[in-house]
Short mmCIF file of N, CA and C in Angstrom, two decimals:
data_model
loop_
_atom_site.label_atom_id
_atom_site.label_comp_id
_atom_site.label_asym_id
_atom_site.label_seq_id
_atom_site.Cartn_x
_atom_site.Cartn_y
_atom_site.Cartn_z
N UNK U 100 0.85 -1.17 0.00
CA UNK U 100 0.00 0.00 0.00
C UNK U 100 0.90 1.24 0.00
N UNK U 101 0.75 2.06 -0.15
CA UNK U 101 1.21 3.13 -0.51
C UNK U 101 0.89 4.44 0.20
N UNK U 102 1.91 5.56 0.62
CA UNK U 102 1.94 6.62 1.43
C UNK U 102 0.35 7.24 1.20
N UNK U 103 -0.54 7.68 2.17
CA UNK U 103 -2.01 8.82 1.91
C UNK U 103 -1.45 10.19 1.82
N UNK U 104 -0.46 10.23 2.47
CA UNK U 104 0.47 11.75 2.39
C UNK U 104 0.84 12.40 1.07
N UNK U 105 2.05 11.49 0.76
CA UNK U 105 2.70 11.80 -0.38
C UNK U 105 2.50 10.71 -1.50
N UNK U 106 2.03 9.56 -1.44
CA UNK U 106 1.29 8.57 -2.08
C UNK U 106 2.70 8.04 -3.35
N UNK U 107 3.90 8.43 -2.61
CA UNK U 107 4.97 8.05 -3.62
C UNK U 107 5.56 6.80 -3.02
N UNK U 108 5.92 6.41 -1.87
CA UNK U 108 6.55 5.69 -1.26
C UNK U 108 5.29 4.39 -0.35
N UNK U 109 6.25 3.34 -0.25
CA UNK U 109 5.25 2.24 0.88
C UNK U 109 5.05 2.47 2.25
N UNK U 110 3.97 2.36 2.65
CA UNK U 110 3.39 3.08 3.89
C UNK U 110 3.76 2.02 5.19
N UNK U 111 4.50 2.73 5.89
CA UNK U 111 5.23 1.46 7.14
C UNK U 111 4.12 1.51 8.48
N UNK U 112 3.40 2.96 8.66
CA UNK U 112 3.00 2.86 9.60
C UNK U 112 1.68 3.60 9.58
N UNK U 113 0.77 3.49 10.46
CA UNK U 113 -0.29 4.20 10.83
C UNK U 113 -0.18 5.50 11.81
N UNK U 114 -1.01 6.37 11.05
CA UNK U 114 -1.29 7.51 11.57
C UNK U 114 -1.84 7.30 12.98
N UNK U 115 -1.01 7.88 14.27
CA UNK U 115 -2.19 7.49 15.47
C UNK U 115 -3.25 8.05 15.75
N UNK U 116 -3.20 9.45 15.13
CA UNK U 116 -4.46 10.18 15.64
C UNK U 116 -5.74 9.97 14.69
N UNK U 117 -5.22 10.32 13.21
CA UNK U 117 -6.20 9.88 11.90
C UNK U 117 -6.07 8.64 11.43
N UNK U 118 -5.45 7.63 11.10
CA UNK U 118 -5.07 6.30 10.71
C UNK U 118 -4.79 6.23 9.40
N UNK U 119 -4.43 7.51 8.97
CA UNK U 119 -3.91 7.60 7.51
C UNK U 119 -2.17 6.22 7.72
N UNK U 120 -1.78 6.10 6.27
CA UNK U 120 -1.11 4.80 5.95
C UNK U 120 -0.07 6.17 5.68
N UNK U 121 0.80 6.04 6.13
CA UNK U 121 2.48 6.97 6.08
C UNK U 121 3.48 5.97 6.06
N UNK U 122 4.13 6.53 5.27
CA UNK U 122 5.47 5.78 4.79
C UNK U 122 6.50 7.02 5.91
N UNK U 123 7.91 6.37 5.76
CA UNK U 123 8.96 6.66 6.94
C UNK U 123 8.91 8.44 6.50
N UNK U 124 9.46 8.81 5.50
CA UNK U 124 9.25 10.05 5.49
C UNK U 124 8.33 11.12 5.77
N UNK U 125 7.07 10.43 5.70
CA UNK U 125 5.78 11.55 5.82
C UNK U 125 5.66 11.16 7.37
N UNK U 126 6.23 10.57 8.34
CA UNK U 126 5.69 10.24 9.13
C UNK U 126 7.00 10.91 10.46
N UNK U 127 6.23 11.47 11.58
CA UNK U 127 6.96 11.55 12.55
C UNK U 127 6.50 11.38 13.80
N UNK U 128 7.99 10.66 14.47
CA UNK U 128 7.68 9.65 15.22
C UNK U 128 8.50 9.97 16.60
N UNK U 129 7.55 9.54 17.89
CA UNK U 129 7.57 9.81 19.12
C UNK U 129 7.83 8.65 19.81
N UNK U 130 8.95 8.67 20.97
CA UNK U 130 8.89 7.59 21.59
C UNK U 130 8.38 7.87 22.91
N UNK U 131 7.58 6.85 23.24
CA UNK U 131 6.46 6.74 24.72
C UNK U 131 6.55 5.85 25.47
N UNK U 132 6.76 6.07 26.78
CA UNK U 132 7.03 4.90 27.55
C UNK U 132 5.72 4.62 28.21
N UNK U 133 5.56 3.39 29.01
CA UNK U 133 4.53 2.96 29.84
C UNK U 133 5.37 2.04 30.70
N UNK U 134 5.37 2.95 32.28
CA UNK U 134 5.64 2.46 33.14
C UNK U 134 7.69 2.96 32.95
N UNK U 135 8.30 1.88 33.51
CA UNK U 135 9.93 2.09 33.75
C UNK U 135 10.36 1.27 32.59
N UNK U 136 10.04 0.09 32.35
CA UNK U 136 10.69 -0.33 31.38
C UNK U 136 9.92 -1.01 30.05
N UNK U 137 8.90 -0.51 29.28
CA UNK U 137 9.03 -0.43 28.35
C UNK U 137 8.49 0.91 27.37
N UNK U 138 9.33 1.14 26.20
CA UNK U 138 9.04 2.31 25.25
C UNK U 138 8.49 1.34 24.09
N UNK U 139 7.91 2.46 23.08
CA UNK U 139 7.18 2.23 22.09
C UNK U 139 7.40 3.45 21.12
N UNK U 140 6.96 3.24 19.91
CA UNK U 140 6.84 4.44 19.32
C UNK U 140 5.61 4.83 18.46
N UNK U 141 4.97 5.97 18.40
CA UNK U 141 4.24 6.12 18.00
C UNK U 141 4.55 7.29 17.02
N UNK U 142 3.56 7.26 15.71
CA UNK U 142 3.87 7.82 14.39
C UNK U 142 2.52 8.36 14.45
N UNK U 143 2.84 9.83 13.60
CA UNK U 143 1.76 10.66 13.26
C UNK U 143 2.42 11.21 11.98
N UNK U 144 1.17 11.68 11.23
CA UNK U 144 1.34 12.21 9.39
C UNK U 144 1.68 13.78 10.10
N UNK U 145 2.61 14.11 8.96
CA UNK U 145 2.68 15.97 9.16
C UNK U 145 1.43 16.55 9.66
N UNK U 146 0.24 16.44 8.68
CA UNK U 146 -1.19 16.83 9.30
C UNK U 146 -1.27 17.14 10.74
N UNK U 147 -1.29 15.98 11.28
CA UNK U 147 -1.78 15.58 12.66
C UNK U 147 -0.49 16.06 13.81
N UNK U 148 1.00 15.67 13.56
CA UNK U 148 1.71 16.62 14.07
C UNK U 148 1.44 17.73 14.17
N UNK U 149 1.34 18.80 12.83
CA UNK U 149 1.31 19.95 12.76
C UNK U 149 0.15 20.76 14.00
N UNK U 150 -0.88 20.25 13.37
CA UNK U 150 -1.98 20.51 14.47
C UNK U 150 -1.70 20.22 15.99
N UNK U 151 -1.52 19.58 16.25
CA UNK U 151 -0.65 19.07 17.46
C UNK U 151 0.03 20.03 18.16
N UNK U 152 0.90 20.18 17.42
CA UNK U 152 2.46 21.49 17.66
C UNK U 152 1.56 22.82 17.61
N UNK U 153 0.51 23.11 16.74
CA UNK U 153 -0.42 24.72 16.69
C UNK U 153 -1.57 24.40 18.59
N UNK U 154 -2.10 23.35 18.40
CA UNK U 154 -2.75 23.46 19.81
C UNK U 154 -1.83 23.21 21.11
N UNK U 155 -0.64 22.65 20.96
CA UNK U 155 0.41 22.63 22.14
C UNK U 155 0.69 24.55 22.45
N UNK U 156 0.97 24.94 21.44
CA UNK U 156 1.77 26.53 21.43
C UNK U 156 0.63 27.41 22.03
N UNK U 157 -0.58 27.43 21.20
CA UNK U 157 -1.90 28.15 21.82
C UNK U 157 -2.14 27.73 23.23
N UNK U 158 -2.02 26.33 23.70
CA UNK U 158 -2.01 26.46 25.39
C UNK U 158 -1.01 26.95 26.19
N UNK U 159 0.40 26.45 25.74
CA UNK U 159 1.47 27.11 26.40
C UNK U 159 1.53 28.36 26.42
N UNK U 160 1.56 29.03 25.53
CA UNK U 160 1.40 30.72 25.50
C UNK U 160 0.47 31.71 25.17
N UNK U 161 -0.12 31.20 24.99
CA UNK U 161 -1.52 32.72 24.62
C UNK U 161 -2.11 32.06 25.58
N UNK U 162 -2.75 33.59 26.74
CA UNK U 162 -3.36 33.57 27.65
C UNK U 162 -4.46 34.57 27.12
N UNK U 163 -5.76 33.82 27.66
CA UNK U 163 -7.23 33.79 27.49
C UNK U 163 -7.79 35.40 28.22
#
């Protein structure tokens, strides 16, 4: 199957927030732990990052 992003490349992983199909490039990826000893990683499309990073900034700094 093939990138929903850029639809050029094979899609390795799922979007976590939308479940769009991202290949390694369109995709950026977070590592998360649960508990002390184990991590994981989780992948999001630019989209869903982006938005992410715009509602992180609007809570951290603009006051209401």
């Amino acid at each position: 199957m093939t990138c929903k992003f850029c639809g050029k490349k094979v899609a390795e992983f799922n979007c976590e927030s939308c479940g769009k199909l991202i290949c390694t490039d369109c995709a950026k990826i977070e590592l998360h732990s649960y508990g002390c000893q184990s991590v994981y990683h989780v992948a999001y499309c630019l989209d869903c990052e982006s938005s992410f990073l715009v509602r992180l900034f609007k809570r951290l700094f603009i006051k209401k």
